[in-house]
Amino acid sequence: RMLAAAQAEGRPYQIVLMDYLMPGLDGIATIRRIPAHVAGATPPAILMVSAVGREAVLETAGELPVDAFINKPVGPALLYHSMLQVLHPHNVPAQDNVDEGADRTPPGIMADLPRLDGARILLAEDNANNREVALDFMAAARMQVDVAFNGVEAVRMAREGDYDLVLMDIQMPELDGHAATRQIRLDPRLHKLPIVAMTAHAMASDRAQSRLAGMNDHVTKPIDPDLLFCTLLKWIDPARLAGRTIPQASGQGAATAQPATGARALPAVPGIDWRLALDNVDGQRSRLEKRAGSFVREYGSAPDILREALNGGDHARMQSLAHNLKSSAAYIGAFELSAAAGRLDQDLRTGLHERIGVQVPALIAAAEPVLAGLAQLAAAGRPQPSDPQALAEVFARLDAWLRADDARAEDALDQLEALLAGRPCAQDLAPLRRAIDEVEYGAGLAPLARLAQRIGVQIVPQTEDSA
């Protein structure tokens, strides 16, 4: 309808970005109908955007008049290059794996990152997995990031702190992101504080609702690091940062970086595209494995929760879980699971409850093999118990990074959990994990000391260089 109207007005569209899965009429059926609506005119270039990949689409649909395929999650650099290439194919050099979703960070963004040195960011996010991803993206920049775990905390911290920008999740307990923003705006001192919404929903109506609440901008989950940094650069006033004491970067990215080993080095897990998942973490396998481990901890009981919520008619619980799962699954390359969660989330948001009896079992069926495969992968990669000296070194590193409020404490805890897996003392790691997940590093020192005492490990303080 819109294509025909634009052609009749003499302003035809040049590009159509077509989602693969849509309610009513899916992307394949819509593409097949387009020629009839632009008869006699130059047809628009069509870019198919999908979470399942080119081969899966073509296997289902056969031949399609599509100019390029783009895999979700879509980064701005990839989208820009793809649009240029279909519009001006002779003037734009081909980019390897464009239709496979490979993205590259524009060099200008990295060059501009020092402009954010010393910036104070308030991250309001209740989901541990999404929190970890956002912190991971900002780890290499020399910014101070504080975390609020719900809307009430976000309001309190915004009023008490001196922040240059707030990254605000929309769906949070106690007070959602919109309500929290409205309360923050009641303080005259915070009228101009940039507040950026973070949500899995990117419809125009969602953006309009965020603007009405007083938000300045919108970042869609799964978070694209290029877009995140562009947004920070857009809204943070460099003049506010002049003369700031610049914190040291956490070094998390450098500390965990490993050469990209490629998807072939990772065992096959049904429902996960390791190559695209590695693209999401710049080819750093250790970061991907850490993210996958967090995913299992966060969503390991998701199938049981969905069954319980379905049997009890708890739509709010189902929608909350599907909403969070949609972005978290995409971060680890589980795009079919992400799409299934997105469909359930959308139906529940729009009141299409008659579909729940089909969508929930479909989501469970997509989730179970992913979770089982990731659990087996974690078990296979778990190191054998090491000698006391090696164990003591991990304790010492974790102690040092907790004292320094260093995000690398998460890596050290992962190592400690692996070393102690299967031992009775492993259950004592829970309060330590909770402190680190909540970015309350100092609160982890006491449970770490108790654990060390229980298993007879002496924590030897490390110097900054040795840590």
mmCIF file of C-alpha atoms in Angstrom, residues 322-452:
data_model
loop_
_atom_site.group_PDB
_atom_site.id
_atom_site.type_symbol
_atom_site.label_atom_id
_atom_site.label_comp_id
_atom_site.label_asym_id
_atom_site.label_seq_id
_atom_site.Cartn_x
_atom_site.Cartn_y
_atom_site.Cartn_z
ATOM 1 C CA ALA A 322 10.353 -13.183 26.850
ATOM 2 C CA HIS A 323 11.298 -9.504 26.714
ATOM 3 C CA ASN A 324 14.640 -10.091 28.444
ATOM 4 C CA LEU A 325 15.336 -13.350 26.636
ATOM 5 C CA LYS A 326 14.890 -11.716 23.235
ATOM 6 C CA SER A 327 17.995 -9.539 23.525
ATOM 7 C CA SER A 328 20.071 -11.868 25.709
ATOM 8 C CA ALA A 329 19.741 -14.756 23.240
ATOM 9 C CA ALA A 330 20.867 -12.566 20.353
ATOM 10 C CA TYR A 331 24.054 -11.620 22.219
ATOM 11 C CA ILE A 332 25.186 -15.275 22.235
ATOM 12 C CA GLY A 333 24.168 -16.029 18.640
ATOM 13 C CA ALA A 334 20.918 -17.878 19.483
ATOM 14 C CA PHE A 335 18.924 -15.970 16.889
ATOM 15 C CA GLU A 336 16.078 -18.467 16.428
ATOM 16 C CA LEU A 337 15.530 -18.424 20.197
ATOM 17 C CA SER A 338 15.651 -14.620 20.142
ATOM 18 C CA ALA A 339 13.035 -14.537 17.376
ATOM 19 C CA ALA A 340 10.752 -16.953 19.267
ATOM 20 C CA ALA A 341 11.022 -14.815 22.408
ATOM 21 C CA GLY A 342 10.295 -11.705 20.352
ATOM 22 C CA ARG A 343 7.125 -13.208 18.908
ATOM 23 C CA LEU A 344 5.798 -14.120 22.353
ATOM 24 C CA ASP A 345 6.754 -10.708 23.735
ATOM 25 C CA GLN A 346 4.978 -8.954 20.857
ATOM 26 C CA ASP A 347 1.789 -11.031 21.186
ATOM 27 C CA LEU A 348 1.601 -10.432 24.921
ATOM 28 C CA ARG A 349 2.224 -6.701 24.508
ATOM 29 C CA THR A 350 -0.509 -6.368 21.892
ATOM 30 C CA GLY A 351 -3.043 -8.532 23.728
ATOM 31 C CA LEU A 352 -3.045 -11.459 21.279
ATOM 32 C CA HIS A 353 -3.460 -13.939 24.125
ATOM 33 C CA GLU A 354 -5.083 -16.563 21.915
ATOM 34 C CA ARG A 355 -1.639 -17.322 20.448
ATOM 35 C CA ILE A 356 0.053 -17.979 23.783
ATOM 36 C CA GLY A 357 -0.818 -21.680 23.759
ATOM 37 C CA VAL A 358 1.308 -22.027 20.611
ATOM 38 C CA GLN A 359 4.010 -19.419 21.226
ATOM 39 C CA VAL A 360 5.043 -20.565 24.719
ATOM 40 C CA PRO A 361 5.674 -24.212 23.736
ATOM 41 C CA ALA A 362 7.541 -22.946 20.653
ATOM 42 C CA LEU A 363 9.757 -20.775 22.838
ATOM 43 C CA ILE A 364 10.416 -23.657 25.244
ATOM 44 C CA ALA A 365 11.306 -25.902 22.298
ATOM 45 C CA ALA A 366 13.786 -23.302 21.062
ATOM 46 C CA ALA A 367 15.286 -22.689 24.505
ATOM 47 C CA GLU A 368 15.864 -26.230 25.776
ATOM 48 C CA PRO A 369 18.453 -27.406 23.206
ATOM 49 C CA VAL A 370 20.353 -24.117 23.504
ATOM 50 C CA LEU A 371 20.513 -24.341 27.300
ATOM 51 C CA ALA A 372 21.398 -28.051 27.245
ATOM 52 C CA GLY A 373 24.157 -27.480 24.706
ATOM 53 C CA LEU A 374 25.638 -24.557 26.600
ATOM 54 C CA ALA A 375 25.571 -26.526 29.867
ATOM 55 C CA GLN A 376 27.440 -29.407 28.214
ATOM 56 C CA LEU A 377 29.931 -26.990 26.724
ATOM 57 C CA ALA A 378 30.594 -25.458 30.138
ATOM 58 C CA ALA A 379 31.042 -28.894 31.717
ATOM 59 C CA ALA A 380 33.430 -30.036 28.978
ATOM 60 C CA GLY A 381 35.526 -26.916 29.308
ATOM 61 C CA ARG A 382 35.708 -27.050 33.084
ATOM 62 C CA PRO A 383 39.326 -27.492 34.193
ATOM 63 C CA GLN A 384 40.372 -30.272 36.507
ATOM 64 C CA PRO A 385 41.045 -29.239 40.095
ATOM 65 C CA SER A 386 44.401 -27.526 40.085
ATOM 66 C CA ASP A 387 47.165 -27.636 42.627
ATOM 67 C CA PRO A 388 46.861 -25.519 45.792
ATOM 68 C CA GLN A 389 49.278 -22.908 44.430
ATOM 69 C CA ALA A 390 47.169 -22.287 41.317
ATOM 70 C CA LEU A 391 44.015 -22.075 43.447
ATOM 71 C CA ALA A 392 45.695 -19.602 45.774
ATOM 72 C CA GLU A 393 46.661 -17.440 42.794
ATOM 73 C CA VAL A 394 43.025 -17.217 41.656
ATOM 74 C CA PHE A 395 41.932 -16.270 45.189
ATOM 75 C CA ALA A 396 44.632 -13.591 45.332
ATOM 76 C CA ARG A 397 43.673 -12.139 41.938
ATOM 77 C CA LEU A 398 40.002 -12.035 42.866
ATOM 78 C CA ASP A 399 40.775 -10.393 46.206
ATOM 79 C CA ALA A 400 42.907 -7.735 44.492
ATOM 80 C CA TRP A 401 40.308 -6.940 41.843
ATOM 81 C CA LEU A 402 37.494 -6.745 44.390
ATOM 82 C CA ARG A 403 39.506 -4.238 46.396
ATOM 83 C CA ALA A 404 40.208 -2.209 43.256
ATOM 84 C CA ASP A 405 36.552 -2.236 42.085
ATOM 85 C CA ASP A 406 37.873 -3.837 38.911
ATOM 86 C CA ALA A 407 35.399 -5.562 36.566
ATOM 87 C CA ARG A 408 37.953 -8.307 35.965
ATOM 88 C CA ALA A 409 36.713 -9.734 39.269
ATOM 89 C CA GLU A 410 33.966 -11.379 37.186
ATOM 90 C CA ASP A 411 36.585 -13.263 35.156
ATOM 91 C CA ALA A 412 38.399 -14.401 38.302
ATOM 92 C CA LEU A 413 35.131 -15.585 39.849
ATOM 93 C CA ASP A 414 34.363 -17.595 36.700
ATOM 94 C CA GLN A 415 37.766 -19.280 37.064
ATOM 95 C CA LEU A 416 37.151 -19.964 40.752
ATOM 96 C CA GLU A 417 33.712 -21.435 40.075
ATOM 97 C CA ALA A 418 35.221 -23.752 37.471
ATOM 98 C CA LEU A 419 37.994 -24.882 39.817
ATOM 99 C CA LEU A 420 35.601 -25.589 42.699
ATOM 100 C CA ALA A 421 32.813 -27.164 40.636
ATOM 101 C CA GLY A 422 31.559 -30.375 42.197
ATOM 102 C CA ARG A 423 33.112 -29.685 45.584
ATOM 103 C CA PRO A 424 30.874 -29.137 48.646
ATOM 104 C CA CYS A 425 32.210 -25.609 49.113
ATOM 105 C CA ALA A 426 30.914 -24.544 45.666
ATOM 106 C CA GLN A 427 27.593 -23.516 47.250
ATOM 107 C CA ASP A 428 29.463 -20.913 49.308
ATOM 108 C CA LEU A 429 30.132 -18.987 46.103
ATOM 109 C CA ALA A 430 26.525 -17.741 45.918
ATOM 110 C CA PRO A 431 26.949 -14.587 48.070
ATOM 111 C CA LEU A 432 30.164 -13.791 46.225
ATOM 112 C CA ARG A 433 28.430 -14.148 42.863
ATOM 113 C CA ARG A 434 25.566 -11.952 44.070
ATOM 114 C CA ALA A 435 27.940 -9.176 45.174
ATOM 115 C CA ILE A 436 29.765 -9.195 41.833
ATOM 116 C CA ASP A 437 26.581 -9.376 39.743
ATOM 117 C CA GLU A 438 25.326 -6.325 41.629
ATOM 118 C CA VAL A 439 28.676 -4.559 41.064
ATOM 119 C CA GLU A 440 29.130 -4.270 44.836
ATOM 120 C CA TYR A 441 32.705 -5.503 44.699
ATOM 121 C CA GLY A 442 33.600 -4.510 48.243
ATOM 122 C CA ALA A 443 30.734 -6.625 49.572
ATOM 123 C CA GLY A 444 32.385 -9.677 48.040
ATOM 124 C CA LEU A 445 35.508 -9.485 50.211
ATOM 125 C CA ALA A 446 33.921 -11.038 53.317
ATOM 126 C CA PRO A 447 32.411 -14.099 51.585
ATOM 127 C CA LEU A 448 35.683 -14.577 49.684
ATOM 128 C CA ALA A 449 37.627 -14.576 52.963
ATOM 129 C CA ARG A 450 35.184 -17.062 54.539
ATOM 130 C CA LEU A 451 35.495 -19.377 51.549
ATOM 131 C CA ALA A 452 39.289 -19.204 51.624
#
